């Protein structure tokens, strides 16, 4: 994949220290993923399998998304799936198409700046906060189904004859206590397991904290607590969650 251009239009508009958040691997991945729709646009002569042409398309998309993020003061609330939602909006797609049809796509000139500025300030239902949040949740669920949802075991408690495993998630796929379908601890399937006490943190990390509760033979509890623990759970949406605790 080609290296990033140093002449993309958003670099001139971004304040020092604000641009890097859209240039790391997480944001680059979702922006590249968001460009897949270009393969079905018949009148744009673009080969997304060619690194240089893919870079040009990426620069155009990145220019729009970063300008939108800066203009709407979203830097503090930014996460990869929100970036994906903005990139998949109707104004983003229309702007990228217009830039790619221009004579010098991605060039830093007055026409390009005006096109992007007009688009990021124009009201559009697909860029309403609720629409962005909804698409971001959809992308998180899609990502979690494909790659699994990873968590950290933060504590293990004994409660009566049961085991309470506290887990922390860096991504929120909006699951609820009723979503748990199966639970395995160290490869043993546990019947009657529950997901309880789901707590969301809107402003920081971890995004979600929850407790997995399972009935375990009391003789096994202390052994489980002292050993490395691998928890694997599956939700009703078939999202696989994995968490580990080292001894």
Tab-separated table of C-alpha atoms in Angstrom:
chain	number	residue	atom	x	y	z
A	1	UNK	CA	0.000	0.000	0.000
A	2	UNK	CA	1.441	3.369	-0.973
A	3	UNK	CA	2.723	5.807	1.619
A	4	UNK	CA	0.546	8.750	2.569
A	5	UNK	CA	0.749	11.891	0.504
A	6	UNK	CA	2.183	15.049	2.033
A	7	UNK	CA	0.057	17.355	-0.123
A	8	UNK	CA	-3.466	16.439	0.922
A	9	UNK	CA	-5.830	19.399	1.511
A	10	UNK	CA	-6.678	18.677	5.122
A	11	UNK	CA	-3.102	19.164	6.317
A	12	UNK	CA	-3.336	22.893	5.695
A	13	UNK	CA	-6.552	23.213	7.700
A	14	UNK	CA	-5.712	20.983	10.656
A	15	UNK	CA	-4.259	22.643	13.724
A	16	UNK	CA	-0.904	21.217	14.920
A	17	UNK	CA	-1.378	18.017	16.879
A	18	UNK	CA	-4.972	17.495	15.709
A	19	UNK	CA	-4.394	15.659	12.440
A	20	UNK	CA	-2.584	12.556	13.661
A	21	UNK	CA	-5.695	10.846	15.034
A	22	UNK	CA	-6.987	10.217	11.507
A	23	UNK	CA	-3.672	8.953	10.202
A	24	UNK	CA	-2.998	5.906	12.363
A	25	UNK	CA	-3.769	2.340	11.318
A	26	UNK	CA	-7.259	2.202	12.854
A	27	UNK	CA	-8.624	5.207	10.994
A	28	UNK	CA	-6.790	4.398	7.782
A	29	UNK	CA	-8.369	0.930	7.814
A	30	UNK	CA	-11.940	2.186	8.177
A	31	UNK	CA	-11.492	4.899	5.562
A	32	UNK	CA	-10.084	2.420	3.065
A	33	UNK	CA	-12.946	0.046	3.879
A	34	UNK	CA	-15.440	2.869	3.314
A	35	UNK	CA	-14.162	3.329	-0.248
A	36	UNK	CA	-15.374	-0.093	-1.410
A	37	UNK	CA	-18.515	1.461	-2.908
A	38	UNK	CA	-16.310	3.148	-5.546
A	39	UNK	CA	-15.915	-0.207	-7.269
A	40	UNK	CA	-19.553	0.037	-8.389
A	41	UNK	CA	-19.325	3.597	-9.781
A	42	UNK	CA	-19.201	3.081	-13.561
A	43	UNK	CA	-17.966	6.485	-14.777
A	44	UNK	CA	-14.892	6.929	-12.588
A	45	UNK	CA	-11.722	5.561	-14.151
A	46	UNK	CA	-10.191	4.247	-10.936
A	47	UNK	CA	-8.500	0.956	-10.099
A	48	UNK	CA	-8.680	0.433	-6.330
A	49	UNK	CA	-6.272	-2.494	-6.657
A	50	UNK	CA	-3.587	-0.092	-7.860
A	51	UNK	CA	-1.829	1.368	-4.766
A	52	UNK	CA	-1.324	4.846	-6.236
A	53	UNK	CA	-4.958	5.160	-7.309
A	54	UNK	CA	-6.207	3.769	-4.009
A	55	UNK	CA	-4.030	6.368	-2.256
A	56	UNK	CA	-5.636	9.125	-4.315
A	57	UNK	CA	-9.131	7.951	-3.347
A	58	UNK	CA	-8.057	7.628	0.289
A	59	UNK	CA	-6.638	11.181	0.316
A	60	UNK	CA	-9.925	12.542	-1.002
A	61	UNK	CA	-11.957	10.704	1.610
A	62	UNK	CA	-9.577	11.636	4.395
A	63	UNK	CA	-9.736	15.311	3.365
A	64	UNK	CA	-13.504	15.368	3.749
A	65	UNK	CA	-13.635	13.398	7.001
A	66	UNK	CA	-10.935	15.387	8.758
A	67	UNK	CA	-12.454	18.712	7.703
A	68	UNK	CA	-15.839	17.544	8.980
A	69	UNK	CA	-14.348	16.392	12.300
A	70	UNK	CA	-12.541	19.702	12.820
A	71	UNK	CA	-15.426	21.907	11.753
A	72	UNK	CA	-17.878	20.080	14.023
A	73	UNK	CA	-15.476	19.873	16.979
A	74	UNK	CA	-15.592	16.075	17.186
A	75	UNK	CA	-11.924	15.402	17.969
A	76	UNK	CA	-12.535	14.545	21.621
A	77	UNK	CA	-15.284	12.020	20.800
A	78	UNK	CA	-13.602	10.405	17.831
A	79	UNK	CA	-13.453	6.628	17.432
A	80	UNK	CA	-12.830	4.501	14.327
A	81	UNK	CA	-16.448	3.469	13.837
A	82	UNK	CA	-17.692	7.065	14.029
A	83	UNK	CA	-15.098	7.911	11.387
A	84	UNK	CA	-16.478	5.069	9.270
A	85	UNK	CA	-20.014	6.435	9.698
A	86	UNK	CA	-18.961	9.907	8.545
A	87	UNK	CA	-17.064	8.419	5.597
A	88	UNK	CA	-20.150	6.457	4.513
A	89	UNK	CA	-22.448	9.503	4.558
A	90	UNK	CA	-24.018	10.818	1.373
A	91	UNK	CA	-22.024	14.121	1.375
A	92	UNK	CA	-18.745	12.244	1.852
A	93	UNK	CA	-19.433	9.964	-1.098
A	94	UNK	CA	-20.604	12.813	-3.322
A	95	UNK	CA	-17.561	14.915	-2.431
A	96	UNK	CA	-15.135	12.072	-3.096
A	97	UNK	CA	-16.767	11.420	-6.467
A	98	UNK	CA	-16.492	15.100	-7.383
A	99	UNK	CA	-12.845	15.259	-6.327
A	100	UNK	CA	-11.968	12.130	-8.285
A	101	UNK	CA	-13.632	13.555	-11.400
A	102	UNK	CA	-11.681	16.795	-11.106
A	103	UNK	CA	-8.529	17.405	-13.108
A	104	UNK	CA	-6.239	17.291	-10.061
A	105	UNK	CA	-7.950	15.213	-7.364
A	106	UNK	CA	-6.620	15.944	-3.906
A	107	UNK	CA	-4.761	19.069	-4.995
A	108	UNK	CA	-4.650	21.967	-2.536
A	109	UNK	CA	-6.482	24.686	-4.407
A	110	UNK	CA	-9.384	27.061	-3.836
A	111	UNK	CA	-11.848	24.928	-5.800
A	112	UNK	CA	-11.074	21.817	-3.752
A	113	UNK	CA	-11.284	23.704	-0.451
A	114	UNK	CA	-14.626	25.243	-1.406
A	115	UNK	CA	-16.063	21.889	-2.497
A	116	UNK	CA	-15.128	20.265	0.804
A	117	UNK	CA	-16.174	23.237	2.933
A	118	UNK	CA	-19.574	23.444	1.239
A	119	UNK	CA	-20.140	19.735	1.764
A	120	UNK	CA	-19.175	19.608	5.448
A	121	UNK	CA	-21.437	22.572	6.264
A	122	UNK	CA	-24.449	21.503	4.192
A	123	UNK	CA	-27.293	19.956	6.258
A	124	UNK	CA	-27.834	16.318	5.377
A	125	UNK	CA	-29.820	13.564	7.165
A	126	UNK	CA	-26.926	11.103	6.843
A	127	UNK	CA	-24.698	13.426	8.883
A	128	UNK	CA	-27.149	14.042	11.713
A	129	UNK	CA	-25.591	12.939	15.043
A	130	UNK	CA	-28.237	10.235	15.543
A	131	UNK	CA	-27.566	8.836	12.057
A	132	UNK	CA	-23.802	8.797	12.673
A	133	UNK	CA	-24.305	7.043	16.023
A	134	UNK	CA	-26.612	4.450	14.447
A	135	UNK	CA	-24.218	3.639	11.611
A	136	UNK	CA	-21.289	3.559	14.041
A	137	UNK	CA	-23.145	0.954	16.146
A	138	UNK	CA	-23.846	-1.069	12.992
A	139	UNK	CA	-20.162	-0.953	12.024
A	140	UNK	CA	-19.085	-2.034	15.520
A	141	UNK	CA	-21.435	-5.003	15.369
A	142	UNK	CA	-20.257	-5.903	11.853
A	143	UNK	CA	-16.625	-5.648	12.959
A	144	UNK	CA	-17.274	-7.695	16.095
A	145	UNK	CA	-19.020	-10.437	14.102
A	146	UNK	CA	-16.063	-10.647	11.740
A	147	UNK	CA	-13.176	-10.362	14.191
A	148	UNK	CA	-14.638	-11.033	17.620
A	149	UNK	CA	-14.903	-8.735	20.589
A	150	UNK	CA	-11.906	-8.683	22.905
A	151	UNK	CA	-12.157	-7.871	26.587
A	152	UNK	CA	-9.994	-7.753	29.681
A	153	UNK	CA	-10.766	-9.675	32.862
A	154	UNK	CA	-10.397	-7.102	35.633
A	155	UNK	CA	-11.556	-9.163	38.627
A	156	UNK	CA	-12.848	-12.597	39.625
A	157	UNK	CA	-15.165	-13.023	42.604
A	158	UNK	CA	-16.700	-15.965	44.446
A	159	UNK	CA	-20.351	-15.488	45.326
A	160	UNK	CA	-21.974	-18.463	47.033
A	161	UNK	CA	-21.499	-21.350	44.643
A	162	UNK	CA	-21.116	-19.014	41.680
A	163	UNK	CA	-18.313	-17.244	39.895
A	164	UNK	CA	-18.471	-13.559	38.937
A	165	UNK	CA	-16.058	-12.503	36.250
A	166	UNK	CA	-15.659	-8.748	35.704
A	167	UNK	CA	-14.774	-7.848	32.127
A	168	UNK	CA	-13.951	-4.548	30.410
A	169	UNK	CA	-14.551	-3.833	26.711
A	170	UNK	CA	-12.879	-1.094	24.680
A	171	UNK	CA	-15.680	-1.225	22.087
A	172	UNK	CA	-19.419	-0.948	22.684
A	173	UNK	CA	-21.621	-3.048	20.424
A	174	UNK	CA	-24.703	-2.109	22.477
A	175	UNK	CA	-25.262	-5.600	23.870
A	176	UNK	CA	-27.623	-6.130	26.796
A	177	UNK	CA	-27.766	-8.676	29.648
A	178	UNK	CA	-30.206	-10.784	27.626
A	179	UNK	CA	-27.751	-11.158	24.734
A	180	UNK	CA	-25.557	-13.898	26.214
A	181	UNK	CA	-26.064	-17.256	24.508
A	182	UNK	CA	-23.111	-19.380	25.631
A	183	UNK	CA	-20.199	-19.078	28.036
A	184	UNK	CA	-17.058	-21.176	28.293
A	185	UNK	CA	-14.350	-20.893	30.931
A	186	UNK	CA	-11.084	-22.648	30.073
A	187	UNK	CA	-12.914	-24.587	27.372
A	188	UNK	CA	-15.708	-25.854	29.653
A	189	UNK	CA	-19.230	-24.908	28.559
A	190	UNK	CA	-21.182	-23.605	31.544
A	191	UNK	CA	-24.966	-23.910	31.641
A	192	UNK	CA	-27.083	-21.080	33.024
A	193	UNK	CA	-24.443	-18.381	32.586
A	194	UNK	CA	-25.632	-14.783	32.582
A	195	UNK	CA	-24.368	-11.377	31.565
A	196	UNK	CA	-25.271	-8.862	34.274
A	197	UNK	CA	-24.489	-5.328	35.435
A	198	UNK	CA	-23.707	-3.889	32.001
A	199	UNK	CA	-22.304	-0.391	32.542
A	200	UNK	CA	-21.407	2.044	29.768
A	201	UNK	CA	-18.829	4.801	29.982
A	202	UNK	CA	-19.672	7.371	27.327
A	203	UNK	CA	-16.688	9.607	27.980
A	204	UNK	CA	-13.694	7.327	28.434
A	205	UNK	CA	-12.217	3.854	28.585
A	206	UNK	CA	-13.238	1.132	28.994
A	207	UNK	CA	-16.388	1.836	27.013
A	208	UNK	CA	-18.296	-1.032	28.653
A	209	UNK	CA	-17.875	-2.936	31.896
A	210	UNK	CA	-19.944	-6.034	32.608
A	211	UNK	CA	-20.102	-9.049	34.868
A	212	UNK	CA	-20.390	-12.653	33.688
A	213	UNK	CA	-22.014	-14.912	36.245
A	214	UNK	CA	-21.835	-18.698	36.156
A	215	UNK	CA	-22.611	-21.560	38.503
A	216	UNK	CA	-19.420	-23.503	39.118
A	217	UNK	CA	-18.713	-26.455	41.356
A	218	UNK	CA	-17.379	-24.908	44.577
A	219	UNK	CA	-14.412	-27.268	44.632
A	220	UNK	CA	-13.348	-25.828	41.281
A	221	UNK	CA	-13.661	-22.152	42.116
A	222	UNK	CA	-10.364	-21.644	43.907
A	223	UNK	CA	-8.559	-23.608	41.222
A	224	UNK	CA	-10.089	-21.392	38.559
A	225	UNK	CA	-9.091	-18.277	40.448
A	226	UNK	CA	-5.481	-19.359	40.713
A	227	UNK	CA	-5.042	-20.494	37.113
A	228	UNK	CA	-4.841	-18.455	33.917
A	229	UNK	CA	-8.449	-18.019	32.850
A	230	UNK	CA	-9.790	-17.846	29.318
A	231	UNK	CA	-13.407	-16.802	28.955
A	232	UNK	CA	-15.199	-17.244	25.640
A	233	UNK	CA	-18.772	-16.044	25.233
A	234	UNK	CA	-21.201	-15.844	22.322
A	235	UNK	CA	-24.072	-13.389	22.029
A	236	UNK	CA	-27.413	-13.957	20.330
A	237	UNK	CA	-26.056	-11.911	17.395
A	238	UNK	CA	-23.259	-14.498	17.115
A	239	UNK	CA	-20.571	-12.112	18.282
A	240	UNK	CA	-17.731	-14.055	19.893
A	241	UNK	CA	-16.155	-12.429	22.930
A	242	UNK	CA	-12.813	-13.464	24.391
A	243	UNK	CA	-11.122	-12.376	27.606
A	244	UNK	CA	-8.118	-13.659	29.507
A	245	UNK	CA	-6.750	-13.435	33.028
A	246	UNK	CA	-3.197	-14.451	33.711
A	247	UNK	CA	-2.383	-16.153	37.019
